[in-house]
């Protein structure tokens, strides 16, 4: 018998698990209440064979969306756990700016199911060192560690580095975003051997325009990665803010 079981039961009754989005009591940690769960739009097929943008109906194997026909991404698709919305936003901001590091595990549990089966390495989108010092952590790295623990895939925390500071991208056009992050990332010398020939999943919290993901994918492919896919918590779809 666990001698600490009575203490754990007392703590659970006094401090029950709560919905990570709204704070209502729930049955288990990292579980959403019925209302928040119901408002989340979970992502998955059918989707574009190139970028994984969701389709409303199955268009057949290999179907590609119009934006990918015009401008295909550098990577092999964005696999997002949920569509960006009020609850998804609350979770992302709680981790990014609210210091709620436990939300990384909440995100990772939903994201791990979409990890490509051939993934050799998980690589988080890096922050500039000044932002890490001010925030105390890189939210993408925390999420990557959670996914890696669940899926049993190694995490190369420092594989990518920001070679310069980039401006806040919110409010910029697609062209301005691409220009802002162009050549802003590079594979670190110490990580080249672990990245060479690997199928990499690039991990981030929110995928918006794709400018950062494309720039990171460029750097990873240039650094020797065999392929790059993107794995994130939430994806901003057309018409979302």
Short mmCIF file of C-alpha atoms in Angstrom, two decimals:
data_model
loop_
_atom_site.label_atom_id
_atom_site.label_comp_id
_atom_site.label_asym_id
_atom_site.label_seq_id
_atom_site.Cartn_x
_atom_site.Cartn_y
_atom_site.Cartn_z
CA UNK A 1 0.00 0.00 0.00
CA UNK A 2 1.24 3.46 -0.86
CA UNK A 3 1.88 5.27 2.46
CA UNK A 4 1.31 8.62 0.74
CA UNK A 5 -2.04 7.64 -0.77
CA UNK A 6 -4.15 9.32 1.97
CA UNK A 7 -2.17 12.54 1.56
CA UNK A 8 -2.59 12.45 -2.23
CA UNK A 9 -6.34 11.88 -1.85
CA UNK A 10 -6.60 14.81 0.58
CA UNK A 11 -4.70 17.08 -1.80
CA UNK A 12 -6.84 15.96 -4.73
CA UNK A 13 -10.01 16.78 -2.83
CA UNK A 14 -8.65 20.13 -1.67
CA UNK A 15 -7.05 21.01 -5.01
CA UNK A 16 -8.97 19.13 -7.72
CA UNK A 17 -7.72 19.10 -11.32
CA UNK A 18 -9.06 22.03 -13.28
CA UNK A 19 -9.83 22.71 -16.92
CA UNK A 20 -6.69 24.29 -18.39
CA UNK A 21 -8.80 26.84 -20.29
CA UNK A 22 -11.47 28.04 -17.85
CA UNK A 23 -10.48 26.62 -14.47
CA UNK A 24 -13.60 24.54 -13.76
CA UNK A 25 -12.95 21.30 -11.81
CA UNK A 26 -12.45 18.25 -14.05
CA UNK A 27 -11.75 14.54 -13.56
CA UNK A 28 -8.05 14.55 -14.49
CA UNK A 29 -5.17 16.92 -15.11
CA UNK A 30 -4.88 18.27 -18.67
CA UNK A 31 -8.54 17.45 -19.39
CA UNK A 32 -10.94 20.14 -20.62
CA UNK A 33 -14.41 20.70 -19.26
CA UNK A 34 -17.28 19.76 -21.56
CA UNK A 35 -17.88 23.33 -22.75
CA UNK A 36 -14.24 24.07 -23.59
CA UNK A 37 -13.75 20.64 -25.15
CA UNK A 38 -16.81 21.12 -27.31
CA UNK A 39 -15.60 24.49 -28.58
CA UNK A 40 -12.25 23.11 -29.76
CA UNK A 41 -12.00 22.10 -33.41
CA UNK A 42 -9.63 19.14 -33.54
CA UNK A 43 -7.67 18.79 -36.77
CA UNK A 44 -6.97 15.78 -38.93
CA UNK A 45 -7.71 14.31 -42.38
CA UNK A 46 -9.17 14.97 -44.84
CA UNK A 47 -6.57 17.62 -45.57
CA UNK A 48 -4.27 18.97 -48.28
CA UNK A 49 -1.61 16.42 -49.19
CA UNK A 50 0.98 19.20 -49.32
CA UNK A 51 0.34 21.53 -46.36
CA UNK A 52 -2.29 19.63 -44.30
CA UNK A 53 -4.81 22.48 -44.48
CA UNK A 54 -8.20 20.91 -43.65
CA UNK A 55 -10.75 20.07 -46.34
CA UNK A 56 -14.48 20.09 -45.63
CA UNK A 57 -14.79 16.79 -47.49
CA UNK A 58 -12.47 14.10 -48.84
CA UNK A 59 -11.18 15.21 -52.25
CA UNK A 60 -9.26 12.02 -52.89
CA UNK A 61 -5.70 10.87 -52.38
CA UNK A 62 -3.07 13.48 -53.24
CA UNK A 63 -5.52 16.40 -53.42
CA UNK A 64 -3.80 19.76 -53.03
CA UNK A 65 -5.25 23.11 -51.96
CA UNK A 66 -5.10 26.16 -54.24
CA UNK A 67 -2.49 28.10 -52.16
CA UNK A 68 -0.08 25.14 -52.37
CA UNK A 69 -0.49 24.97 -56.14
CA UNK A 70 0.52 28.64 -56.30
CA UNK A 71 3.18 28.68 -53.56
CA UNK A 72 4.06 25.28 -52.02
CA UNK A 73 5.56 25.42 -48.51
CA UNK A 74 9.19 24.54 -47.87
CA UNK A 75 8.14 21.83 -45.41
CA UNK A 76 6.03 18.69 -45.66
CA UNK A 77 2.89 20.04 -44.04
CA UNK A 78 1.58 21.62 -40.85
CA UNK A 79 -0.02 19.12 -38.48
CA UNK A 80 -1.97 21.13 -35.92
CA UNK A 81 -3.85 19.63 -32.98
CA UNK A 82 -6.63 22.24 -33.14
CA UNK A 83 -7.80 25.21 -35.16
CA UNK A 84 -7.02 28.58 -33.62
CA UNK A 85 -9.98 29.93 -31.65
CA UNK A 86 -10.86 31.41 -28.25
CA UNK A 87 -9.98 28.33 -26.17
CA UNK A 88 -6.88 27.46 -28.21
CA UNK A 89 -5.74 31.08 -27.93
CA UNK A 90 -6.24 31.10 -24.15
CA UNK A 91 -4.06 28.00 -23.80
CA UNK A 92 -1.33 29.36 -26.08
CA UNK A 93 -1.19 32.74 -24.34
CA UNK A 94 -1.29 31.13 -20.91
CA UNK A 95 1.89 29.23 -21.74
CA UNK A 96 3.61 31.95 -23.75
CA UNK A 97 2.99 34.94 -21.50
CA UNK A 98 1.22 33.67 -18.39
CA UNK A 99 4.01 31.48 -17.02
CA UNK A 100 1.74 28.40 -16.95
CA UNK A 101 4.40 25.92 -18.02
CA UNK A 102 2.16 22.93 -17.30
CA UNK A 103 0.08 23.86 -20.35
CA UNK A 104 2.93 22.56 -22.52
CA UNK A 105 1.94 19.04 -21.43
CA UNK A 106 -1.70 19.77 -22.25
CA UNK A 107 -0.72 20.79 -25.77
CA UNK A 108 1.72 17.91 -26.22
CA UNK A 109 -0.92 15.30 -25.40
CA UNK A 110 -3.13 16.54 -28.23
CA UNK A 111 -0.25 17.03 -30.66
CA UNK A 112 1.48 13.66 -30.26
CA UNK A 113 -1.27 11.79 -32.13
CA UNK A 114 -0.39 13.70 -35.32
CA UNK A 115 3.37 13.18 -35.22
CA UNK A 116 4.52 11.58 -38.51
CA UNK A 117 5.50 7.96 -37.92
CA UNK A 118 8.94 8.36 -39.53
CA UNK A 119 10.05 11.29 -37.32
CA UNK A 120 13.65 10.94 -36.12
CA UNK A 121 14.06 14.26 -34.29
CA UNK A 122 11.89 16.93 -32.72
CA UNK A 123 13.25 20.45 -33.09
CA UNK A 124 11.55 23.44 -31.40
CA UNK A 125 11.32 26.82 -33.11
CA UNK A 126 13.99 28.83 -31.27
CA UNK A 127 13.64 32.14 -29.48
CA UNK A 128 16.29 34.80 -29.53
CA UNK A 129 18.34 34.66 -26.31
CA UNK A 130 16.99 38.05 -25.19
CA UNK A 131 13.43 36.75 -25.29
CA UNK A 132 14.40 33.61 -23.39
CA UNK A 133 16.06 35.72 -20.71
CA UNK A 134 12.99 37.94 -20.37
CA UNK A 135 10.43 35.09 -20.47
CA UNK A 136 12.47 32.46 -18.67
CA UNK A 137 11.81 29.65 -21.15
CA UNK A 138 11.05 28.81 -24.77
CA UNK A 139 7.45 27.59 -24.96
CA UNK A 140 8.16 25.56 -28.12
CA UNK A 141 10.97 23.71 -26.32
CA UNK A 142 8.66 22.81 -23.42
CA UNK A 143 6.06 21.47 -25.86
CA UNK A 144 8.70 19.51 -27.80
CA UNK A 145 9.91 17.84 -24.62
CA UNK A 146 6.34 16.79 -23.83
CA UNK A 147 5.76 15.35 -27.30
CA UNK A 148 9.13 13.62 -27.21
CA UNK A 149 8.35 11.99 -23.87
CA UNK A 150 4.96 10.74 -25.09
CA UNK A 151 6.13 9.55 -28.52
CA UNK A 152 9.59 8.33 -27.53
CA UNK A 153 11.33 10.58 -30.08
CA UNK A 154 14.59 12.42 -29.28
CA UNK A 155 14.41 16.20 -28.91
CA UNK A 156 17.21 18.35 -30.31
CA UNK A 157 16.55 21.42 -28.17
CA UNK A 158 19.38 23.59 -29.50
CA UNK A 159 19.50 22.29 -33.07
CA UNK A 160 18.22 25.58 -34.46
CA UNK A 161 19.36 29.03 -33.41
CA UNK A 162 18.16 32.52 -34.25
CA UNK A 163 21.05 34.33 -35.85
CA UNK A 164 19.43 37.72 -35.25
CA UNK A 165 16.47 39.29 -33.51
CA UNK A 166 13.30 39.50 -35.57
CA UNK A 167 10.42 41.98 -35.16
CA UNK A 168 6.98 41.01 -33.90
CA UNK A 169 5.21 39.61 -36.97
CA UNK A 170 1.64 40.39 -35.92
CA UNK A 171 0.18 43.02 -38.23
CA UNK A 172 2.69 42.46 -41.04
CA UNK A 173 1.73 41.28 -44.52
CA UNK A 174 2.82 37.86 -45.76
CA UNK A 175 5.64 39.39 -47.79
CA UNK A 176 6.79 41.50 -44.84
CA UNK A 177 6.77 38.47 -42.56
CA UNK A 178 8.88 36.44 -44.99
CA UNK A 179 11.36 39.29 -45.31
CA UNK A 180 11.55 39.74 -41.53
CA UNK A 181 12.54 36.11 -40.87
CA UNK A 182 14.62 35.45 -43.99
CA UNK A 183 17.97 33.90 -43.01
CA UNK A 184 17.15 34.44 -39.33
CA UNK A 185 17.73 30.76 -38.43
CA UNK A 186 20.63 28.33 -38.75
CA UNK A 187 21.49 24.80 -37.62
CA UNK A 188 24.08 24.94 -34.85
CA UNK A 189 27.42 23.30 -35.59
CA UNK A 190 27.04 20.90 -32.65
CA UNK A 191 23.73 19.62 -34.01
CA UNK A 192 24.67 19.01 -37.63
CA UNK A 193 25.48 15.34 -37.17
CA UNK A 194 22.20 14.62 -35.34
CA UNK A 195 20.19 16.48 -38.00
CA UNK A 196 21.95 15.09 -41.07
CA UNK A 197 19.64 12.67 -42.89
CA UNK A 198 16.93 12.94 -40.22
CA UNK A 199 13.19 13.34 -40.68
CA UNK A 200 12.57 16.37 -38.48
CA UNK A 201 9.34 17.58 -36.93
CA UNK A 202 9.55 21.31 -36.23
CA UNK A 203 7.55 22.09 -33.06
CA UNK A 204 5.78 25.38 -32.33
CA UNK A 205 2.76 26.65 -30.42
CA UNK A 206 0.77 28.54 -33.08
CA UNK A 207 1.11 28.46 -36.87
CA UNK A 208 -0.04 31.71 -38.47
CA UNK A 209 1.27 32.78 -41.90
CA UNK A 210 3.93 30.09 -42.25
CA UNK A 211 6.81 32.55 -42.67
CA UNK A 212 8.67 31.34 -39.57
CA UNK A 213 8.06 27.67 -40.36
CA UNK A 214 9.33 28.13 -43.91
CA UNK A 215 12.47 29.93 -42.71
CA UNK A 216 13.17 27.22 -40.13
CA UNK A 217 12.55 24.47 -42.69
CA UNK A 218 14.98 26.15 -45.08
CA UNK A 219 17.65 26.18 -42.39
CA UNK A 220 17.06 22.55 -41.40
CA UNK A 221 17.12 21.30 -45.00
CA UNK A 222 20.25 23.33 -45.68
CA UNK A 223 21.73 21.79 -42.54
CA UNK A 224 21.20 18.28 -43.92
CA UNK A 225 17.74 17.19 -42.73
CA UNK A 226 16.08 14.63 -45.01
CA UNK A 227 12.64 16.14 -44.53
CA UNK A 228 10.85 18.66 -42.33
CA UNK A 229 7.25 18.62 -41.15
CA UNK A 230 5.62 21.07 -38.74
CA UNK A 231 3.81 20.05 -35.57
CA UNK A 232 1.93 22.67 -33.57
CA UNK A 233 -0.84 23.20 -31.04
CA UNK A 234 -3.06 25.53 -33.09
CA UNK A 235 -3.30 26.68 -36.68
CA UNK A 236 -4.80 29.97 -37.81
CA UNK A 237 -7.18 29.21 -40.66
CA UNK A 238 -8.40 31.65 -43.31
CA UNK A 239 -10.67 34.22 -41.73
CA UNK A 240 -9.27 33.74 -38.21
CA UNK A 241 -7.51 36.56 -36.44
#
